Amino acid sequence: MPDRELARELRELGALIDYPPTPDVARTVRNALEEAANDQPRRLRMAFPTMRWAAVAAAFMLIIAVPTLSPGLRATLSDWFVADDLRSPGGPVVDAGSPERQSEAPAAGFSKSRTSPALAPLFSGERISLRKARITMDGALLLPRMRKLGKPDEIYAAEISRKAGVVLVYREGFPPLGDTGISLVLTEVQGDLEPAYLRGKTTAESELERVSVDGGPGYWSATGRIPSAMDPRLPGPALLWEQGGVALRLEADVRKERAIRIAESAR
Amino acid sequence: MRGYQEVAFRTAYLITGDASEAEEATQEAFVKAYRALGRFRTGARFRPWLLAIVANEARNQRRAAARRAGLFLRAAQEGTTENSHSSPDATVLAAERREELLEALGGLREEARWAIGCRYFLGLSEEETAAILGCARGTVKSRLSRALKSLRTEIAKEGDAG
């Protein structure tokens, strides 16, 4: 498709954006400036929320402190305050497409440190926040960057081959896995793929198919059966792969190509 | 300033994805621009200069990363109810194409996505886009060309993955 045609489609898409009505910012600003001229220190603070200045100051302090923090926390703070790709002055960013919401709170929908009743039989680990998950993974946590998925709805701590790992649960984006109401589960642990998920068992006669994920090793199981007894067992296919020193297992009711694409979006 | 407030607010909204944060960023930017008028270079164009300040303020405002994904999705959803004069089939096809484009945009680097956002969503000039991206004006064309190329690649991937 020529650039011109694609540009036309993008313009049409842009025209569909439902912008909120533009507020009369100019008047607010004029009033604020007039008031500030009369009584600058006190009134300007009133014209603009004090919390905002506090937040800016806190953000500044945190950014200053970033180099001394752990990698996990550093990544969290960087994501809070600075976009990934455009850090130069005048370089704003729109919509990083990140599913993360870096906060102390657990992933959306449930109270902290509680396992969702519906999922309790499947995920026995403690419910944790995304930030805690990052720390558990020493900053190496990987998240699929697919708009359909958004951020994980729930995250659980997990022990995988005697190592601390995490289980990310997504409820939307793809057809549910059986009657679980879960759309996708991503299990992560630091280390190599085979000790983590295959327990050293041979894959030669199993239903696993060797695949390549972003040039790295991986296995695909259309049935979801893999030669390990690791929980949880969900009704659907599974993809195993390694990336950046992390062994991952993805479970979702999707075709192999789609699963690989989801995997390759993780970063 | 009233003449600039719509484009300023929309720019901020595209960055923050939230109306109240966009409003706050726009206010903040207008105040800063007013105070910095003394440093405004004579002969330079005002709108790109102002939009660069707005974009910076909006970036500072954007607190919740989760909100980043919202706008493109919202645009797609809105689109499905548009064009009531079209045939049902045409509407469905258009909606699917929008979904495809949005999915592909989601796979782009932010730099590429923002170049597209400035030029095609906000309809900004190359000079204004350059001010917002913090790059030379001459670089905008090449960035946009690369962005469109990446977008086509993403669309093709999406098609292959079905």
CSV table of C-alpha atoms in Angstrom, one decimal:
chain,number,residue,atom,x,y,z
A,1,MET,CA,0.0,0.0,0.0
A,2,PRO,CA,1.5,3.4,-0.9
A,3,ASP,CA,2.3,5.9,1.8
A,4,ARG,CA,-0.4,8.2,0.6
A,5,GLU,CA,-3.2,5.6,1.1
A,6,LEU,CA,-1.9,4.7,4.5
A,7,ALA,CA,-1.7,8.3,5.5
A,8,ARG,CA,-5.3,8.9,4.4
A,9,GLU,CA,-6.4,6.0,6.5
A,10,LEU,CA,-4.5,7.4,9.5
A,11,ARG,CA,-6.1,10.8,9.0
A,12,GLU,CA,-9.5,9.1,9.0
A,13,LEU,CA,-8.6,7.2,12.1
A,14,GLY,CA,-7.4,10.4,13.8
A,15,ALA,CA,-10.7,12.1,12.9
A,16,LEU,CA,-12.5,9.5,14.9
A,17,ILE,CA,-10.8,10.3,18.1
A,18,ASP,CA,-13.4,11.5,20.5
A,19,TYR,CA,-11.6,14.4,22.1
A,20,PRO,CA,-13.3,15.9,25.2
A,21,PRO,CA,-14.6,19.5,24.7
A,22,THR,CA,-11.7,21.9,25.0
A,23,PRO,CA,-11.9,23.8,28.3
A,24,ASP,CA,-11.4,27.5,28.4
A,25,VAL,CA,-7.9,27.3,29.6
A,26,ALA,CA,-7.0,30.8,28.4
A,27,ARG,CA,-9.4,32.4,30.8
A,28,THR,CA,-8.3,30.2,33.7
A,29,VAL,CA,-4.7,31.1,33.0
A,30,ARG,CA,-5.5,34.8,32.6
A,31,ASN,CA,-7.3,34.8,36.0
A,32,ALA,CA,-4.5,32.9,37.6
A,33,LEU,CA,-1.9,35.3,36.3
A,34,GLU,CA,-3.8,38.3,37.3
A,35,GLU,CA,-4.2,36.9,40.8
A,36,ALA,CA,-0.6,36.0,40.9
A,37,ALA,CA,0.4,39.5,39.9
A,38,ASN,CA,-1.4,40.7,43.0
A,39,ASP,CA,-0.3,38.1,45.4
A,40,GLN,CA,2.1,35.8,43.7
A,41,PRO,CA,3.4,33.5,46.4
A,42,ARG,CA,0.0,32.7,48.0
A,43,ARG,CA,-2.5,32.9,45.2
A,44,LEU,CA,-0.7,31.1,42.5
A,45,ARG,CA,-0.4,28.2,44.8
A,46,MET,CA,-4.2,28.3,45.2
A,47,ALA,CA,-4.8,28.6,41.5
A,48,PHE,CA,-3.0,25.4,40.8
A,49,PRO,CA,-3.3,22.3,42.9
A,50,THR,CA,-0.7,22.2,45.6
A,51,MET,CA,-0.6,18.4,45.3
A,52,ARG,CA,0.7,18.8,41.8
A,53,TRP,CA,3.7,20.8,42.9
A,54,ALA,CA,4.4,18.3,45.6
A,55,ALA,CA,4.1,15.5,43.1
A,56,VAL,CA,6.5,17.3,40.7
A,57,ALA,CA,9.0,17.8,43.6
A,58,ALA,CA,8.6,14.2,44.7
A,59,ALA,CA,9.1,13.0,41.1
A,60,PHE,CA,12.2,15.1,40.8
A,61,MET,CA,13.6,13.8,44.0
A,62,LEU,CA,12.9,10.2,43.0
A,63,ILE,CA,14.5,10.6,39.6
A,64,ILE,CA,17.6,12.0,41.3
A,65,ALA,CA,17.6,9.0,43.6
A,66,VAL,CA,17.1,6.5,40.8
A,67,PRO,CA,20.7,5.6,40.3
A,68,THR,CA,21.0,4.3,43.8
A,69,LEU,CA,18.0,2.1,43.7
A,70,SER,CA,17.7,-1.6,42.8
A,71,PRO,CA,17.2,-2.4,39.1
A,72,GLY,CA,13.6,-3.4,39.7
A,73,LEU,CA,12.7,-0.3,41.5
A,74,ARG,CA,14.7,1.8,39.1
A,75,ALA,CA,12.7,0.4,36.2
A,76,THR,CA,9.5,1.1,38.0
A,77,LEU,CA,10.4,4.7,38.7
A,78,SER,CA,11.6,5.2,35.2
A,79,ASP,CA,8.3,4.0,33.9
A,80,TRP,CA,6.4,6.2,36.2
A,81,PHE,CA,8.1,9.4,35.3
A,82,VAL,CA,10.0,9.1,32.0
A,83,ALA,CA,8.9,7.4,28.9
A,84,ASP,CA,11.0,4.6,27.4
A,85,ASP,CA,12.1,6.1,24.2
A,86,LEU,CA,11.9,9.8,24.3
A,87,ARG,CA,13.8,11.4,27.2
A,88,SER,CA,15.2,14.4,25.4
A,89,PRO,CA,13.9,17.9,26.2
A,90,GLY,CA,10.9,18.5,24.1
A,91,GLY,CA,10.4,14.9,23.4
A,92,PRO,CA,6.9,14.0,24.7
A,93,VAL,CA,5.4,10.6,24.1
A,94,VAL,CA,2.0,9.4,23.4
A,95,ASP,CA,0.7,6.1,24.5
A,96,ALA,CA,3.6,3.8,25.1
A,97,GLY,CA,1.4,0.9,24.7
A,98,SER,CA,2.6,-0.4,28.0
A,99,PRO,CA,0.3,-2.6,29.9
A,100,GLU,CA,2.0,-1.7,33.1
A,101,ARG,CA,0.6,0.4,35.8
A,102,GLN,CA,3.5,0.7,38.2
A,103,SER,CA,2.0,1.0,41.6
A,104,GLU,CA,2.1,-0.4,45.0
A,105,ALA,CA,-1.4,-1.7,44.6
A,106,PRO,CA,-1.9,-5.2,43.3
A,107,ALA,CA,-3.1,-5.6,39.7
A,108,ALA,CA,-6.6,-4.4,39.1
A,109,GLY,CA,-9.7,-5.9,40.5
A,110,PHE,CA,-8.8,-7.6,43.8
A,111,SER,CA,-7.6,-6.5,47.2
A,112,LYS,CA,-3.9,-6.9,48.1
A,113,SER,CA,-2.5,-10.2,49.1
A,114,ARG,CA,-5.7,-12.1,48.4
A,115,THR,CA,-6.1,-14.7,45.9
A,116,SER,CA,-9.1,-14.3,43.7
A,117,PRO,CA,-11.6,-16.9,44.9
A,118,ALA,CA,-12.3,-18.0,41.4
A,119,LEU,CA,-8.6,-18.6,40.7
A,120,ALA,CA,-7.6,-19.9,44.1
A,121,PRO,CA,-7.5,-23.5,43.0
A,122,LEU,CA,-5.3,-22.7,40.1
A,123,PHE,CA,-2.8,-20.2,41.7
A,124,SER,CA,-1.8,-21.0,45.1
A,125,GLY,CA,0.9,-18.3,45.5
A,126,GLU,CA,0.3,-15.0,47.2
A,127,ARG,CA,-1.3,-12.3,45.2
A,128,ILE,CA,1.3,-9.6,44.6
A,129,SER,CA,1.6,-6.2,42.9
A,130,LEU,CA,3.3,-5.6,39.6
A,131,ARG,CA,6.0,-3.7,41.4
A,132,LYS,CA,6.7,-6.7,43.7
A,133,ALA,CA,6.7,-8.9,40.7
A,134,ARG,CA,9.5,-6.8,39.2
A,135,ILE,CA,11.5,-7.0,42.3
A,136,THR,CA,10.9,-10.8,42.5
A,137,MET,CA,12.3,-11.0,39.0
A,138,ASP,CA,15.3,-8.7,39.7
A,139,GLY,CA,14.0,-6.2,37.2
A,140,ALA,CA,13.8,-8.8,34.4
A,141,LEU,CA,10.0,-9.1,34.4
A,142,LEU,CA,8.7,-9.3,30.8
A,143,LEU,CA,5.2,-8.2,29.8
A,144,PRO,CA,3.5,-8.8,26.5
A,145,ARG,CA,3.0,-5.5,24.7
A,146,MET,CA,-0.3,-6.3,23.0
A,147,ARG,CA,-3.1,-3.8,23.1
A,148,LYS,CA,-5.7,-6.5,23.4
A,149,LEU,CA,-4.2,-7.7,26.6
A,150,GLY,CA,-3.6,-4.5,28.5
A,151,LYS,CA,-2.1,-5.0,31.9
A,152,PRO,CA,-2.2,-8.2,33.9
A,153,ASP,CA,-5.4,-8.5,36.0
A,154,GLU,CA,-3.8,-10.5,38.7
A,155,ILE,CA,-0.3,-11.5,39.6
A,156,TYR,CA,0.8,-14.3,41.8
A,157,ALA,CA,4.1,-15.3,43.4
A,158,ALA,CA,5.1,-18.8,42.4
A,159,GLU,CA,7.8,-21.3,43.1
A,160,ILE,CA,9.1,-22.9,39.9
A,161,SER,CA,11.8,-25.5,40.2
A,162,ARG,CA,12.7,-24.1,43.6
A,163,LYS,CA,13.1,-20.6,42.3
A,164,ALA,CA,10.9,-17.6,42.9
A,165,GLY,CA,8.8,-16.8,39.9
A,166,VAL,CA,5.6,-15.0,39.0
A,167,VAL,CA,2.4,-15.9,37.3
A,168,LEU,CA,0.6,-13.1,35.3
A,169,VAL,CA,-3.1,-13.6,34.7
A,170,TYR,CA,-5.0,-11.8,32.0
A,171,ARG,CA,-8.7,-12.0,31.7
A,172,GLU,CA,-9.3,-10.2,28.4
A,173,GLY,CA,-8.0,-10.2,24.9
A,174,PHE,CA,-8.4,-13.7,23.8
A,175,PRO,CA,-11.0,-16.5,24.2
A,176,PRO,CA,-11.2,-17.9,27.7
A,177,LEU,CA,-9.2,-21.0,28.6
A,178,GLY,CA,-12.0,-23.5,29.2
A,179,ASP,CA,-14.4,-22.2,31.8
A,180,THR,CA,-11.7,-20.4,33.8
A,181,GLY,CA,-12.6,-16.9,32.6
A,182,ILE,CA,-8.9,-16.5,32.0
A,183,SER,CA,-7.6,-15.3,28.6
A,184,LEU,CA,-3.9,-15.8,29.0
A,185,VAL,CA,-1.5,-16.9,31.7
A,186,LEU,CA,2.2,-16.0,31.6
A,187,THR,CA,4.6,-17.8,34.0
A,188,GLU,CA,8.1,-16.4,34.4
A,189,VAL,CA,11.2,-17.5,36.3
A,190,GLN,CA,14.8,-16.5,35.9
A,191,GLY,CA,17.0,-19.1,34.4
A,192,ASP,CA,17.0,-21.6,31.5
A,193,LEU,CA,14.0,-23.1,29.9
A,194,GLU,CA,14.5,-26.8,30.4
A,195,PRO,CA,15.2,-26.9,34.1
A,196,ALA,CA,12.4,-24.5,34.7
A,197,TYR,CA,9.6,-26.2,32.8
A,198,LEU,CA,10.8,-29.5,31.4
A,199,ARG,CA,12.5,-30.8,34.5
A,200,GLY,CA,15.3,-32.2,32.4
A,201,LYS,CA,12.9,-34.6,30.7
A,202,THR,CA,13.4,-35.4,27.1
A,203,THR,CA,11.2,-33.7,24.6
A,204,ALA,CA,12.0,-36.1,21.8
A,205,GLU,CA,8.8,-38.2,22.1
A,206,SER,CA,6.6,-35.6,23.6
A,207,GLU,CA,4.0,-33.5,21.8
A,208,LEU,CA,6.3,-30.5,22.0
A,209,GLU,CA,7.3,-28.9,18.7
A,210,ARG,CA,10.5,-26.9,18.6
A,211,VAL,CA,9.9,-23.3,17.6
A,212,SER,CA,12.0,-20.1,17.4
A,213,VAL,CA,10.8,-17.1,19.4
A,214,ASP,CA,12.6,-14.0,18.3
A,215,GLY,CA,15.6,-16.1,17.2
A,216,GLY,CA,15.7,-17.9,20.6
A,217,PRO,CA,14.7,-21.5,21.5
A,218,GLY,CA,11.1,-22.4,22.3
A,219,TYR,CA,8.6,-25.2,22.4
A,220,TRP,CA,5.0,-25.3,21.3
A,221,SER,CA,2.4,-27.7,22.7
A,222,ALA,CA,-0.9,-27.5,20.9
A,223,THR,CA,-2.5,-29.6,23.7
A,224,GLY,CA,-0.8,-27.8,26.5
A,225,ARG,CA,0.6,-31.1,27.8
A,226,ILE,CA,4.3,-30.7,28.6
A,227,PRO,CA,6.5,-33.2,30.4
A,228,SER,CA,6.4,-31.5,33.8
A,229,ALA,CA,4.1,-31.6,36.7
A,230,MET,CA,4.1,-27.8,37.2
A,231,ASP,CA,1.0,-26.1,38.2
A,232,PRO,CA,-1.2,-24.6,37.0
A,233,ARG,CA,-2.6,-26.9,34.3
A,234,LEU,CA,-4.9,-24.9,32.1
A,235,PRO,CA,-7.0,-26.3,29.2
A,236,GLY,CA,-5.2,-24.9,26.2
A,237,PRO,CA,-2.0,-24.7,24.2
A,238,ALA,CA,1.3,-23.6,25.7
A,239,LEU,CA,4.4,-21.9,24.4
A,240,LEU,CA,7.7,-22.2,26.3
A,241,TRP,CA,10.6,-19.9,25.5
A,242,GLU,CA,13.6,-18.1,26.9
A,243,GLN,CA,14.3,-14.4,26.7
A,244,GLY,CA,16.8,-12.3,28.4
A,245,GLY,CA,17.7,-14.9,31.1
A,246,VAL,CA,14.0,-15.6,31.8
A,247,ALA,CA,12.2,-18.8,31.1
A,248,LEU,CA,8.6,-18.1,30.2
A,249,ARG,CA,5.5,-20.2,29.7
A,250,LEU,CA,2.5,-18.8,27.9
A,251,GLU,CA,-0.9,-20.4,28.0
A,252,ALA,CA,-3.7,-19.1,25.8
A,253,ASP,CA,-6.3,-20.4,23.4
A,254,VAL,CA,-4.5,-19.1,20.3
A,255,ARG,CA,-2.8,-20.5,17.3
A,256,LYS,CA,1.0,-21.1,17.4
A,257,GLU,CA,1.8,-18.1,15.2
A,258,ARG,CA,-0.3,-15.9,17.4
A,259,ALA,CA,1.3,-17.2,20.5
A,260,ILE,CA,4.8,-16.6,19.1
A,261,ARG,CA,3.8,-13.1,18.2
A,262,ILE,CA,2.6,-12.4,21.7
A,263,ALA,CA,5.8,-13.9,23.0
A,264,GLU,CA,7.9,-11.7,20.7
A,265,SER,CA,6.1,-8.6,21.9
A,266,ALA,CA,7.2,-9.2,25.5
A,267,ARG,CA,9.8,-6.8,26.8
B,1,MET,CA,-3.9,32.2,23.7
B,2,ARG,CA,-7.5,31.3,23.1
B,3,GLY,CA,-6.7,30.6,19.5
B,4,TYR,CA,-4.2,28.0,20.5
B,5,GLN,CA,-6.0,26.3,23.3
B,6,GLU,CA,-7.8,23.6,21.2
B,7,VAL,CA,-4.6,22.3,19.5
B,8,ALA,CA,-2.7,22.6,22.8
B,9,PHE,CA,-5.4,20.7,24.7
B,10,ARG,CA,-5.7,18.0,22.1
B,11,THR,CA,-1.9,17.5,22.0
B,12,ALA,CA,-1.9,17.2,25.8
B,13,TYR,CA,-4.9,14.8,25.6
B,14,LEU,CA,-3.1,12.5,23.1
B,15,ILE,CA,-0.2,12.3,25.4
B,16,THR,CA,-2.0,11.9,28.7
B,17,GLY,CA,-5.1,10.2,27.6
B,18,ASP,CA,-7.0,11.9,30.4
B,19,ALA,CA,-9.0,15.1,30.1
B,20,SER,CA,-8.3,16.6,33.5
B,21,GLU,CA,-4.6,15.9,33.2
B,22,ALA,CA,-4.6,17.4,29.7
B,23,GLU,CA,-6.3,20.5,31.0
B,24,GLU,CA,-3.9,20.9,33.9
B,25,ALA,CA,-0.9,20.4,31.5
B,26,THR,CA,-2.3,23.0,29.1
B,27,GLN,CA,-2.8,25.5,31.9
B,28,GLU,CA,0.7,24.9,33.2
B,29,ALA,CA,2.2,25.2,29.7
B,30,PHE,CA,0.3,28.5,29.1
B,31,VAL,CA,1.6,29.9,32.3
B,32,LYS,CA,5.1,28.8,31.6
B,33,ALA,CA,4.9,30.2,28.0
B,34,TYR,CA,3.6,33.5,29.3
B,35,ARG,CA,6.5,33.8,31.7
B,36,ALA,CA,9.0,32.7,29.1
B,37,LEU,CA,7.8,35.2,26.4
B,38,GLY,CA,10.9,37.3,27.1
B,39,ARG,CA,13.0,34.5,25.9
B,40,PHE,CA,10.9,33.8,22.8
B,41,ARG,CA,13.1,34.3,19.7
B,42,THR,CA,12.0,37.1,17.5
B,43,GLY,CA,11.0,35.9,14.1
B,44,ALA,CA,10.3,32.3,15.3
B,45,ARG,CA,6.9,30.9,15.0
B,46,PHE,CA,4.9,30.9,18.2
B,47,ARG,CA,2.7,27.8,17.8
B,48,PRO,CA,5.6,25.2,17.5
B,49,TRP,CA,7.3,26.8,20.5
B,50,LEU,CA,4.1,26.7,22.5
B,51,LEU,CA,3.3,23.1,21.5
B,52,ALA,CA,6.7,22.0,22.6
B,53,ILE,CA,6.0,23.4,26.1
B,54,VAL,CA,2.6,21.8,26.1
B,55,ALA,CA,4.0,18.4,25.1
B,56,ASN,CA,6.6,18.6,27.9
B,57,GLU,CA,4.0,19.5,30.5
B,58,ALA,CA,1.7,16.7,29.3
B,59,ARG,CA,4.6,14.2,29.5
B,60,ASN,CA,5.2,15.3,33.1
B,61,GLN,CA,1.5,14.9,33.8
B,62,ARG,CA,1.2,11.5,32.5
B,63,ARG,CA,1.3,9.6,35.7
B,64,ALA,CA,-0.3,6.3,35.0
B,65,ALA,CA,1.4,4.2,32.4
B,66,ALA,CA,-1.7,2.0,32.1
B,67,ARG,CA,-3.6,5.0,30.6
B,68,ARG,CA,-1.2,5.1,27.7
B,69,ALA,CA,-3.1,2.5,25.8
B,70,GLY,CA,-6.5,4.0,26.2
B,71,LEU,CA,-6.8,6.5,23.5
B,72,PHE,CA,-6.2,4.4,20.4
B,73,LEU,CA,-8.6,1.9,21.6
B,74,ARG,CA,-11.2,4.5,22.3
B,75,ALA,CA,-10.8,5.9,18.9
B,76,ALA,CA,-11.4,2.5,17.4
B,77,GLN,CA,-14.5,1.9,19.4
B,78,GLU,CA,-15.9,5.3,18.6
B,79,GLY,CA,-15.4,4.5,15.0
B,80,THR,CA,-17.6,1.5,14.9
B,81,THR,CA,-20.6,3.6,15.4
B,82,GLU,CA,-19.7,6.2,12.8
B,83,ASN,CA,-20.7,6.4,9.2
B,84,SER,CA,-24.3,5.4,9.7
B,85,HIS,CA,-24.9,6.2,6.0
B,86,SER,CA,-22.6,3.4,5.0
B,87,SER,CA,-23.8,-0.1,4.4
B,88,PRO,CA,-23.5,-2.5,7.4
B,89,ASP,CA,-20.8,-4.5,5.5
B,90,ALA,CA,-18.8,-1.3,4.9
B,91,THR,CA,-19.0,-0.3,8.5
B,92,VAL,CA,-17.9,-3.7,9.7
B,93,LEU,CA,-15.0,-3.7,7.2
B,94,ALA,CA,-14.0,-0.2,8.2
B,95,ALA,CA,-14.1,-1.1,11.9
B,96,GLU,CA,-11.9,-4.2,11.2
B,97,ARG,CA,-9.4,-2.1,9.3
B,98,ARG,CA,-9.3,0.4,12.2
B,99,GLU,CA,-8.7,-2.4,14.6
B,100,GLU,CA,-5.9,-3.6,12.4
B,101,LEU,CA,-4.4,-0.2,12.2
B,102,LEU,CA,-4.6,0.3,16.0
B,103,GLU,CA,-3.1,-3.1,16.7
B,104,ALA,CA,-0.3,-2.2,14.3
B,105,LEU,CA,0.2,1.2,15.9
B,106,GLY,CA,0.5,-0.5,19.3
B,107,GLY,CA,3.5,-2.5,18.0
B,108,LEU,CA,5.4,0.6,17.0
B,109,ARG,CA,8.1,2.4,19.0
B,110,GLU,CA,6.9,5.4,20.7
B,111,GLU,CA,8.9,7.7,18.5
B,112,ALA,CA,7.2,6.4,15.4
B,113,ARG,CA,3.8,6.4,17.0
B,114,TRP,CA,4.2,10.0,18.1
B,115,ALA,CA,5.4,11.1,14.7
B,116,ILE,CA,2.2,9.6,13.2
B,117,GLY,CA,0.1,11.1,16.0
B,118,CYS,CA,1.4,14.6,15.4
B,119,ARG,CA,1.1,14.5,11.6
B,120,TYR,CA,-2.0,12.5,11.0
B,121,PHE,CA,-4.1,12.6,14.2
B,122,LEU,CA,-3.4,16.2,15.2
B,123,GLY,CA,-2.7,17.5,11.7
B,124,LEU,CA,0.4,19.4,12.8
B,125,SER,CA,3.0,20.9,10.4
B,126,GLU,CA,6.5,19.5,10.1
B,127,GLU,CA,7.8,22.4,12.1
B,128,GLU,CA,5.3,21.8,14.9
B,129,THR,CA,6.0,18.0,14.9
B,130,ALA,CA,9.7,18.7,15.0
B,131,ALA,CA,9.2,21.0,18.1
B,132,ILE,CA,7.2,18.3,19.9
B,133,LEU,CA,9.6,15.5,19.0
B,134,GLY,CA,12.6,17.6,19.9
B,135,CYS,CA,14.3,17.0,16.6
B,136,ALA,CA,15.3,19.1,13.6
B,137,ARG,CA,12.6,19.9,11.1
B,138,GLY,CA,14.4,18.1,8.3
B,139,THR,CA,14.3,14.9,10.4
B,140,VAL,CA,10.5,14.7,10.6
B,141,LYS,CA,10.0,13.5,7.0
B,142,SER,CA,12.5,10.6,7.5
B,143,ARG,CA,11.0,9.7,10.9
B,144,LEU,CA,7.6,9.7,9.4
B,145,SER,CA,8.7,7.6,6.5
B,146,ARG,CA,10.3,5.1,8.8
B,147,ALA,CA,7.2,5.1,11.0
B,148,LEU,CA,4.9,4.3,8.0
B,149,LYS,CA,7.3,1.6,6.9
B,150,SER,CA,7.2,0.0,10.4
B,151,LEU,CA,3.5,0.3,10.5
B,152,ARG,CA,3.2,-1.6,7.2
B,153,THR,CA,5.4,-4.3,8.6
B,154,GLU,CA,3.2,-4.5,11.7
B,155,ILE,CA,0.1,-4.7,9.6
B,156,ALA,CA,1.7,-7.5,7.6
B,157,LYS,CA,2.6,-9.4,10.7
B,158,GLU,CA,-0.9,-9.0,12.0
B,159,GLY,CA,-2.2,-10.4,8.7
B,160,ASP,CA,0.1,-13.3,8.9
B,161,ALA,CA,-0.8,-14.1,12.5
B,162,GLY,CA,-4.5,-14.0,11.6
